[in-house]
Tab-separated table of C-alpha atoms in Angstrom:
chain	number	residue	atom	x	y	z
A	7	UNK	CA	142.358	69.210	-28.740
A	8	UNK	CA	145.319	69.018	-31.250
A	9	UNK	CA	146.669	72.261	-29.392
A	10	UNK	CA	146.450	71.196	-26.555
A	11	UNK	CA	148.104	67.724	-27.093
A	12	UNK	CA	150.777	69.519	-29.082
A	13	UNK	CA	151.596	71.679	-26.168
A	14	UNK	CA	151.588	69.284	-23.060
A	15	UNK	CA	154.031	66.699	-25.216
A	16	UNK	CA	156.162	69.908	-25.028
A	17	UNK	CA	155.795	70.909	-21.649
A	18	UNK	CA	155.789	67.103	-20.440
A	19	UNK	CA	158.280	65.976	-22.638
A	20	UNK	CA	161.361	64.539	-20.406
A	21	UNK	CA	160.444	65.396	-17.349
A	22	UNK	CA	160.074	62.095	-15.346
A	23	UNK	CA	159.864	61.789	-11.447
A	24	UNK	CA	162.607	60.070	-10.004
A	25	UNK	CA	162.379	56.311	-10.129
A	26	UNK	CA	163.280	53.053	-8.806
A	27	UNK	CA	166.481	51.040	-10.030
A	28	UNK	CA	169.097	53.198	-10.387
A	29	UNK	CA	172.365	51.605	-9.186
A	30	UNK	CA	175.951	53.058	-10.664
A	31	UNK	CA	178.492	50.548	-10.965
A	32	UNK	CA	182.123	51.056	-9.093
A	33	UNK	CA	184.128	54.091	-9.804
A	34	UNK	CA	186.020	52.570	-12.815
A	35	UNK	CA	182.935	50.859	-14.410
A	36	UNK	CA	181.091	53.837	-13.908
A	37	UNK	CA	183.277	56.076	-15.505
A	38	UNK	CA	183.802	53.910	-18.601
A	39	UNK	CA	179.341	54.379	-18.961
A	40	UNK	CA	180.005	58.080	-18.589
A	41	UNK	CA	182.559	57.913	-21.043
A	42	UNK	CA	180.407	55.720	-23.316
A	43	UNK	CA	177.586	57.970	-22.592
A	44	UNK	CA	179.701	61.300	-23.759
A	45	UNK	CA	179.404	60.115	-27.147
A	46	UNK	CA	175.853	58.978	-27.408
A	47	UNK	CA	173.320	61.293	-28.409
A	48	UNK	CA	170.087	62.010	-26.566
A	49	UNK	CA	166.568	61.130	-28.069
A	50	UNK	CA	164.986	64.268	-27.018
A	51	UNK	CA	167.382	66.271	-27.059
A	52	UNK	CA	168.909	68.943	-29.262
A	53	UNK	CA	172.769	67.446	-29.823
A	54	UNK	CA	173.266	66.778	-26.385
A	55	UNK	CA	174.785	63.538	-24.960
A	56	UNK	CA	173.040	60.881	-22.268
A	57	UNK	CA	175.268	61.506	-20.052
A	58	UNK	CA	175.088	65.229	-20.119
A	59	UNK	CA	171.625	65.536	-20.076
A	60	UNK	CA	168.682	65.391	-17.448
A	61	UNK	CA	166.144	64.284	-20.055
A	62	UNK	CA	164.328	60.962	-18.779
A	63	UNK	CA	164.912	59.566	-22.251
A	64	UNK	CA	168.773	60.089	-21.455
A	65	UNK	CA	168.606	58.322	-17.659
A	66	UNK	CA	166.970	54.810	-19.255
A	67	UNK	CA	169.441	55.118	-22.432
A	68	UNK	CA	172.997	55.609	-19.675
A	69	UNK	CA	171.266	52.738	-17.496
A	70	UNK	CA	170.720	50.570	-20.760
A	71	UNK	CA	174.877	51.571	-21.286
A	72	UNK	CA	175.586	50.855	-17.771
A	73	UNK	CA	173.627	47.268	-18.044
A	74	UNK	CA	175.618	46.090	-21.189
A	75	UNK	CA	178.793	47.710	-19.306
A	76	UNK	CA	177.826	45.406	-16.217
A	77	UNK	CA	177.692	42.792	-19.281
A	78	UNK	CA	181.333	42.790	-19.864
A	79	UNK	CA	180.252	44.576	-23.625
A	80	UNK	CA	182.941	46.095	-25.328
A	81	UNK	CA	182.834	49.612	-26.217
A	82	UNK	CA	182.240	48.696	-29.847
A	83	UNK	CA	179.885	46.589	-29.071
A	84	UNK	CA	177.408	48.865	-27.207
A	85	UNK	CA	177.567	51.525	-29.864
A	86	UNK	CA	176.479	48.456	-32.251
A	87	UNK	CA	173.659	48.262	-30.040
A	88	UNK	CA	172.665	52.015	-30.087
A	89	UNK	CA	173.572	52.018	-34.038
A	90	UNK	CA	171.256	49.018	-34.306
A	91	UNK	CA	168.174	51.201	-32.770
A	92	UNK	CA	168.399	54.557	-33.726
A	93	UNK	CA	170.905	54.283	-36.790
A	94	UNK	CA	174.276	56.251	-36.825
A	95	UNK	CA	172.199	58.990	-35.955
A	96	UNK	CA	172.986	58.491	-32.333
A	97	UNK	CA	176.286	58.248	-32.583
A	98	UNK	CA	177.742	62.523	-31.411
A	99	UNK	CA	181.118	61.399	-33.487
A	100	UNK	CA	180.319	59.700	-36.679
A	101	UNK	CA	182.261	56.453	-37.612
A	102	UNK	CA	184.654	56.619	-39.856
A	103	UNK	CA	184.219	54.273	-42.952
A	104	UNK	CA	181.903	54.550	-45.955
A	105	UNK	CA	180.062	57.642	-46.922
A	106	UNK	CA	180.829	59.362	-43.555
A	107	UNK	CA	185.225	58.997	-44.814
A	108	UNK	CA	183.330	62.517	-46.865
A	109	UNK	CA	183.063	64.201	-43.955
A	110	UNK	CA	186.552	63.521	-42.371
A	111	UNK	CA	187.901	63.959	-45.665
A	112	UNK	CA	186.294	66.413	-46.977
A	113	UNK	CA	187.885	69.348	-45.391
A	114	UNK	CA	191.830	68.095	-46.201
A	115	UNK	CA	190.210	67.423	-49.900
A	116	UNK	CA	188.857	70.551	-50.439
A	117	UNK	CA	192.398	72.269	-48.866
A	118	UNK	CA	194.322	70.105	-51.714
A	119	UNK	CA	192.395	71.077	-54.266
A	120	UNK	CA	192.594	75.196	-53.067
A	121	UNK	CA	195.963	74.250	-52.956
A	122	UNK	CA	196.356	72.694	-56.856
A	123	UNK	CA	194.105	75.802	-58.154
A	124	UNK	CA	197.026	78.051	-56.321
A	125	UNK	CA	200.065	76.383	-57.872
A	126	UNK	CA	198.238	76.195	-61.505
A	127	UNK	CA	197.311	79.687	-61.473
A	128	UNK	CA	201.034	80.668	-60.216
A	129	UNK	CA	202.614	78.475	-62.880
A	130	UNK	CA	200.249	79.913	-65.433
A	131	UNK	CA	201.654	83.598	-64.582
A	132	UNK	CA	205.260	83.675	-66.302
A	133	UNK	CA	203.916	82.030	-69.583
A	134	UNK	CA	201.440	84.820	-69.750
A	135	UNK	CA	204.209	87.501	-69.306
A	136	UNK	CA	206.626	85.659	-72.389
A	137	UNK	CA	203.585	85.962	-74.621
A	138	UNK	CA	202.920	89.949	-73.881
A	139	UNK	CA	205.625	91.512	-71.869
A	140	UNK	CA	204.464	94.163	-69.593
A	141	UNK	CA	206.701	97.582	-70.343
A	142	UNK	CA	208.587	98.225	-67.663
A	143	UNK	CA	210.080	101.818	-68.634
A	144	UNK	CA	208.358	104.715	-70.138
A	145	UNK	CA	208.924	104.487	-74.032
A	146	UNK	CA	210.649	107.267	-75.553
A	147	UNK	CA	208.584	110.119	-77.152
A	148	UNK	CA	208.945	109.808	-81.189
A	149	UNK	CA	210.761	112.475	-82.502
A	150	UNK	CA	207.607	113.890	-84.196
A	151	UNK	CA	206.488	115.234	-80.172
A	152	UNK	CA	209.610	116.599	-79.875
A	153	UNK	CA	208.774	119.124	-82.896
A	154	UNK	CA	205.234	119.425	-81.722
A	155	UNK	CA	206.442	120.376	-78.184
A	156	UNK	CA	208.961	122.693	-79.757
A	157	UNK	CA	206.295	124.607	-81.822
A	158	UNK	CA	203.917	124.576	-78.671
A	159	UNK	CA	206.571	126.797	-76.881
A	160	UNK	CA	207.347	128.918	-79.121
A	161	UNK	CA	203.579	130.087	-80.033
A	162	UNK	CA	203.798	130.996	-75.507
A	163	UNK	CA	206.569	132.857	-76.122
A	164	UNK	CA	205.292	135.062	-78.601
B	140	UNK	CA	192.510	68.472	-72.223
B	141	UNK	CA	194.261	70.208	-69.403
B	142	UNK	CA	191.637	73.123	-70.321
B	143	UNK	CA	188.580	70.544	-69.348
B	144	UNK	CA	190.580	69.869	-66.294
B	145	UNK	CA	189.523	72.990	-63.947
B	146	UNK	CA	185.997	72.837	-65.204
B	147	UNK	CA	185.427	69.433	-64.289
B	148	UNK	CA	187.022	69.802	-60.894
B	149	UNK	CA	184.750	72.733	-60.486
B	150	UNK	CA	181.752	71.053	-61.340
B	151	UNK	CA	182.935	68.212	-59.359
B	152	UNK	CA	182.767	70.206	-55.882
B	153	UNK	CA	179.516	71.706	-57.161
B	154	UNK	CA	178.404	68.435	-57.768
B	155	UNK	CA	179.493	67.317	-53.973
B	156	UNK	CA	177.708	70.072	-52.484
B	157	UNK	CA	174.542	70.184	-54.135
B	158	UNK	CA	174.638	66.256	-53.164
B	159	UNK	CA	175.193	67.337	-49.283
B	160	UNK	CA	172.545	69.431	-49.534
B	161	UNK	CA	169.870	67.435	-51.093
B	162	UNK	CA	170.527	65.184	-48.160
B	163	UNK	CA	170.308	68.187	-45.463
B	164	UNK	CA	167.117	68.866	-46.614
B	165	UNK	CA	165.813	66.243	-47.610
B	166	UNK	CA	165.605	64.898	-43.588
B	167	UNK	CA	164.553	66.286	-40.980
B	168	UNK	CA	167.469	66.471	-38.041
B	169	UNK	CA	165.409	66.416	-35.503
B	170	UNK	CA	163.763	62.818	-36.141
B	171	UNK	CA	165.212	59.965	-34.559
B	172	UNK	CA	165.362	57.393	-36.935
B	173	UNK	CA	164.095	53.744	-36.311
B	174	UNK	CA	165.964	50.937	-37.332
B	175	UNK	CA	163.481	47.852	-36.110
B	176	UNK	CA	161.075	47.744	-38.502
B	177	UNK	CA	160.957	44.336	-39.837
B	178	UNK	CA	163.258	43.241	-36.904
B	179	UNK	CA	162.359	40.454	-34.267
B	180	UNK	CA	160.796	41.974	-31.279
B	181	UNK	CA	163.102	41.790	-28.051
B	182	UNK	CA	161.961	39.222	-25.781
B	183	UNK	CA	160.825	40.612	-22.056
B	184	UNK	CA	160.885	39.863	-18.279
B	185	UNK	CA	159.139	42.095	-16.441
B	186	UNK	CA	156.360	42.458	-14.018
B	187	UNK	CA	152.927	42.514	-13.943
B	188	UNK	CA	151.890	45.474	-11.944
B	189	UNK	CA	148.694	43.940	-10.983
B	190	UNK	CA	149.532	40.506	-9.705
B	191	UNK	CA	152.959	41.064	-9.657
B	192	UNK	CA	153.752	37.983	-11.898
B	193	UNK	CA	156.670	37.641	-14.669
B	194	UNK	CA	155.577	38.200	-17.727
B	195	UNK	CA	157.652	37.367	-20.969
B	196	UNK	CA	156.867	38.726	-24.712
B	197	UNK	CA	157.429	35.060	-25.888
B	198	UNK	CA	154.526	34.113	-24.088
B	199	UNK	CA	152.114	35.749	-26.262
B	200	UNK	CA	153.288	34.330	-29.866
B	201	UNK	CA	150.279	33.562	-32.076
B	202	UNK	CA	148.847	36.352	-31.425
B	203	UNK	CA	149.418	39.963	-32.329
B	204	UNK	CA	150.835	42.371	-29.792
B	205	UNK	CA	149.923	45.876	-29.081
B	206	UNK	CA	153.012	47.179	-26.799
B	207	UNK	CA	152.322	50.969	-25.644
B	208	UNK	CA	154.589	52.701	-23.613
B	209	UNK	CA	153.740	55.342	-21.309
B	210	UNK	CA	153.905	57.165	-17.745
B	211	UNK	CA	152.014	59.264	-15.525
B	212	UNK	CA	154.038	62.037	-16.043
B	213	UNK	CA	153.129	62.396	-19.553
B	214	UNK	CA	149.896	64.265	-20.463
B	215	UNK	CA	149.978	63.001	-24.019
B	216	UNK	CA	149.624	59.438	-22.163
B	217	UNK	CA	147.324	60.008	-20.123
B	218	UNK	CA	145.168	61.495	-22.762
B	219	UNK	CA	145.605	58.236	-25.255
B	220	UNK	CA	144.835	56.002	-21.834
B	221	UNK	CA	141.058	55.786	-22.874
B	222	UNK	CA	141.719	54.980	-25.903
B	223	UNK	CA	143.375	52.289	-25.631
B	224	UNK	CA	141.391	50.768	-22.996
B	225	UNK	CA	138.519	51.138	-25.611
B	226	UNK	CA	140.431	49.331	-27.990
B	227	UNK	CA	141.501	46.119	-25.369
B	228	UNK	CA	137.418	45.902	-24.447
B	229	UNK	CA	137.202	45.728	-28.260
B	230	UNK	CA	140.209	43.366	-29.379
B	231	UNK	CA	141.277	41.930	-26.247
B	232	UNK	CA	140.900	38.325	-27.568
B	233	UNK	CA	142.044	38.980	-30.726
B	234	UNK	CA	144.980	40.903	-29.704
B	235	UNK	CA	146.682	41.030	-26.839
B	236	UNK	CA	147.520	44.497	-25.528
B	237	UNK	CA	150.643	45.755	-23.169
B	238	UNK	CA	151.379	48.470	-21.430
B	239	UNK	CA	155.369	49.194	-20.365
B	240	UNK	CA	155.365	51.820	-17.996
B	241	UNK	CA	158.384	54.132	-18.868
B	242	UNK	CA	160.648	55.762	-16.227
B	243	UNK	CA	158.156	56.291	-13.617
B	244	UNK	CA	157.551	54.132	-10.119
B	245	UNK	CA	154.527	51.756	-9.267
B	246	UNK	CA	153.421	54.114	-6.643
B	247	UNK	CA	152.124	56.785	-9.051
B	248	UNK	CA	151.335	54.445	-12.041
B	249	UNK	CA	148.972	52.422	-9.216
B	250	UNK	CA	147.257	54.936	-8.283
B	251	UNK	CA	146.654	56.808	-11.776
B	252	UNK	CA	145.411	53.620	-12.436
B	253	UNK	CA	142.911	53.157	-9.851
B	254	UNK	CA	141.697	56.499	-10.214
B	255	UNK	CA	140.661	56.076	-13.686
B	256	UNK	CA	139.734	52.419	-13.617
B	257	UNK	CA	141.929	51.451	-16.733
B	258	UNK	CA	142.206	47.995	-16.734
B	259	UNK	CA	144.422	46.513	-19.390
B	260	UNK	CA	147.758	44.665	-18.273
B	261	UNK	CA	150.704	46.795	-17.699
B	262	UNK	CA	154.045	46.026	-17.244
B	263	UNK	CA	156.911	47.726	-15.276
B	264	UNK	CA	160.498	48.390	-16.042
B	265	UNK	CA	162.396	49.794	-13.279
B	266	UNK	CA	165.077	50.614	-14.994
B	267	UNK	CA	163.032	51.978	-18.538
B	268	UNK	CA	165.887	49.141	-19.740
B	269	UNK	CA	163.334	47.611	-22.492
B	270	UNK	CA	162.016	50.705	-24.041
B	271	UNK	CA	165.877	51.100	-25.185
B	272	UNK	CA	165.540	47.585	-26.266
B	273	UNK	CA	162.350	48.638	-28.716
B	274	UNK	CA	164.401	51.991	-29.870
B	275	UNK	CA	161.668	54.143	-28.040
B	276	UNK	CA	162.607	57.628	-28.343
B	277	UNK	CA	160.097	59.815	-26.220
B	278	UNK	CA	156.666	58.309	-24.660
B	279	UNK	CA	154.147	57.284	-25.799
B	280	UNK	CA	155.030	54.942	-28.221
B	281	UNK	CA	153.237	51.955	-29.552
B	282	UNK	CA	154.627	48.967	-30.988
B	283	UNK	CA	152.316	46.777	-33.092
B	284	UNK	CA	153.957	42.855	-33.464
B	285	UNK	CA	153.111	40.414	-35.523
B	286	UNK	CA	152.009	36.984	-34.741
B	287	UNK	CA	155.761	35.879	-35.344
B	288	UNK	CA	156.401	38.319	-33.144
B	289	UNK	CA	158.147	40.867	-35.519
B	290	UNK	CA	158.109	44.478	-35.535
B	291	UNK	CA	155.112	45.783	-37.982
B	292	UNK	CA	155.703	49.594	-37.115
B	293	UNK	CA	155.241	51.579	-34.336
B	294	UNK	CA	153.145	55.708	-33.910
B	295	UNK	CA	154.765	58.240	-32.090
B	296	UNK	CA	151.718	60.358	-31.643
B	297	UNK	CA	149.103	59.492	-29.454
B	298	UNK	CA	145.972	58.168	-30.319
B	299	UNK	CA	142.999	60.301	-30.068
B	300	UNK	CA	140.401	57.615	-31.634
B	301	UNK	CA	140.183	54.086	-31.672
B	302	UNK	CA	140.331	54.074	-35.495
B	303	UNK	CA	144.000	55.290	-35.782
B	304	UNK	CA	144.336	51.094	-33.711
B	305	UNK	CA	142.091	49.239	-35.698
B	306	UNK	CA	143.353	50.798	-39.366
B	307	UNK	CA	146.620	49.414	-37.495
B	308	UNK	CA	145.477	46.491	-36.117
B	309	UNK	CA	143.257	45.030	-39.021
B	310	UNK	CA	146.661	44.689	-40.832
B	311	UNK	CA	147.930	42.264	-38.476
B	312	UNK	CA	144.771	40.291	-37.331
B	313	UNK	CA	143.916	38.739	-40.918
């Protein structure tokens, strides 16, 4: 039984017949609910907008946007509407404000902070070299190898 | 001091990120959230598909409302339909229960109807314009209202037994 309700809410799931009442507004309206729609997310969906998708869920949400549209709503206020219902959650761009200024500034923060880390390490690099110079020629061989050397050759030669 | 200062900027981000991902986890992306609870249920015009007459939600304050929305081409639906009509012949004058039909037409929703003899009042919306209004996110859905006429809750899942109402419904009739 639980199967087989688990299975037809898949297969049934946002498939809807055509139905009655579905009137688009003129061109200029219309595109301001498609533009609207672009950035609200579907219900049953995965990430995909209203007005992208064919989902049943996503034709009553674009008429409920083309209704407050109709309305004389202001763009603001119709994603207040959809925030109201289904939290921030339906929003495909998250608002900017609050918690969410993390997300928006996250990335830049993170960049300025790679960015400190470089120019303290680079600074850090000529103190190190004052306190133990690197050699930059080979030393000269103490006079004791050049005896040792000497004595080496002449036990070959014999 | 300045030696503390990479550390704690380190532990910072780590901080940050273990935050993030505590919240990633903790939810699950693919539930739509629900922001009514506690919220004044949206009033209602709509028809009666049986007599055709208006019917508003206001009408019904005082008592508590069972709202269920639904359509024909939803097997989950159709599968909680007897249930629900078992629970109206139960609590029908305790309680008044609703059906919304959901983004389906009269023609099919008539007939399924007839053909199973449900008989509890349901309601059309041609346009599906009032189960935005509730925050419905996939059908079926039931609402149950308070007397006030605020929003108790609603399930997701369809019923299967008329206990999963009346644990539901006991709640709101004392």
């Amino acid at each position: 039984m639980i199967l087989a309700l688990a299975l037809s809410m898949v297969v049934t799931q946002g498939y809807a017949p055509q139905r009655q009442g579905l009137d688009p507004l003129e061109a200029e309206k219309e595109a301001r609910v498609m533009r609207l729609g672009k950035q609200l997310r579907c219900a049953v969906c995965q990430g995909v907008s209203i007005a992208d998708s064919p989902a049943s869920m996503a034709r009553a949400q674009l008429d409920k946007v083309r209704e407050l549209v109709a309305e004389g709503k202001s763009d603001d206020e119709i994603y207040e509407y959809f925030v109201k219902r289904y939290g921030e959650w339906v929003l495909l761009e998250p608002t900017r404000g609050g918690l969410n200024s993390l997300l928006w500034l996250g990335p830049v923060l993170l960049l300025l902070i790679g960015l400190g880390v470089i120019v303290m390490q680079s600074k850090r690099k000529p103190a190190a070299a004052t306190a133990a110079p690197a050699p930059t020629e080979t030393p000269a061989p103490p006079a004791s190898d050049d005896a040792l050397l000497a004595q080496v050759r002449a036990d070959l030669e014999k | 001091m300045k030696k503390l200062l990479g550390p704690a900027i380190a532990l910072a981000i780590i901080g940050l990120l273990v935050f993030v991902l505590f919240k990633a986890f903790g939810t699950d992306p693919h539930e739509v959230p629900f922001m009514l609870v506690g919220q004044p249920a949206s009033n209602f015009k709509i028809k009666r598909l049986d007599t055709d007459e208006l019917v508003t939600l206001d009408q019904f304050k005082g008592k508590p409302i069972v709202l269920n929305f639904w359509a024909t081409w939803c097997g989950p639906c159709k599968m909680e339909h007897p249930v629900l009509e078992q629970a109206w012949r139960k609590y029908g004058n305790d309680a008044v229960f609703l059906g919304i039909v959901f983004e389906d037409n009269e023609q099919n929703t008539k007939r399924f109807l007839a053909e199973n003899g449900y008989t509890f009042p349901q309601l059309f919306d041609p346009k599906s314009t009032v189960a935005v209004d509730y925050g419905v996110s996939g059908v079926p859905e039931t609402y149950f209202i308070t007397r006030d006429g605020v929003i108790q809750g609603k399930v997701i899942a369809p019923f299967v037994d008329i206990r999963q109402i009346e644990v539901r419904l006991k709640g709101l009739l004392q």
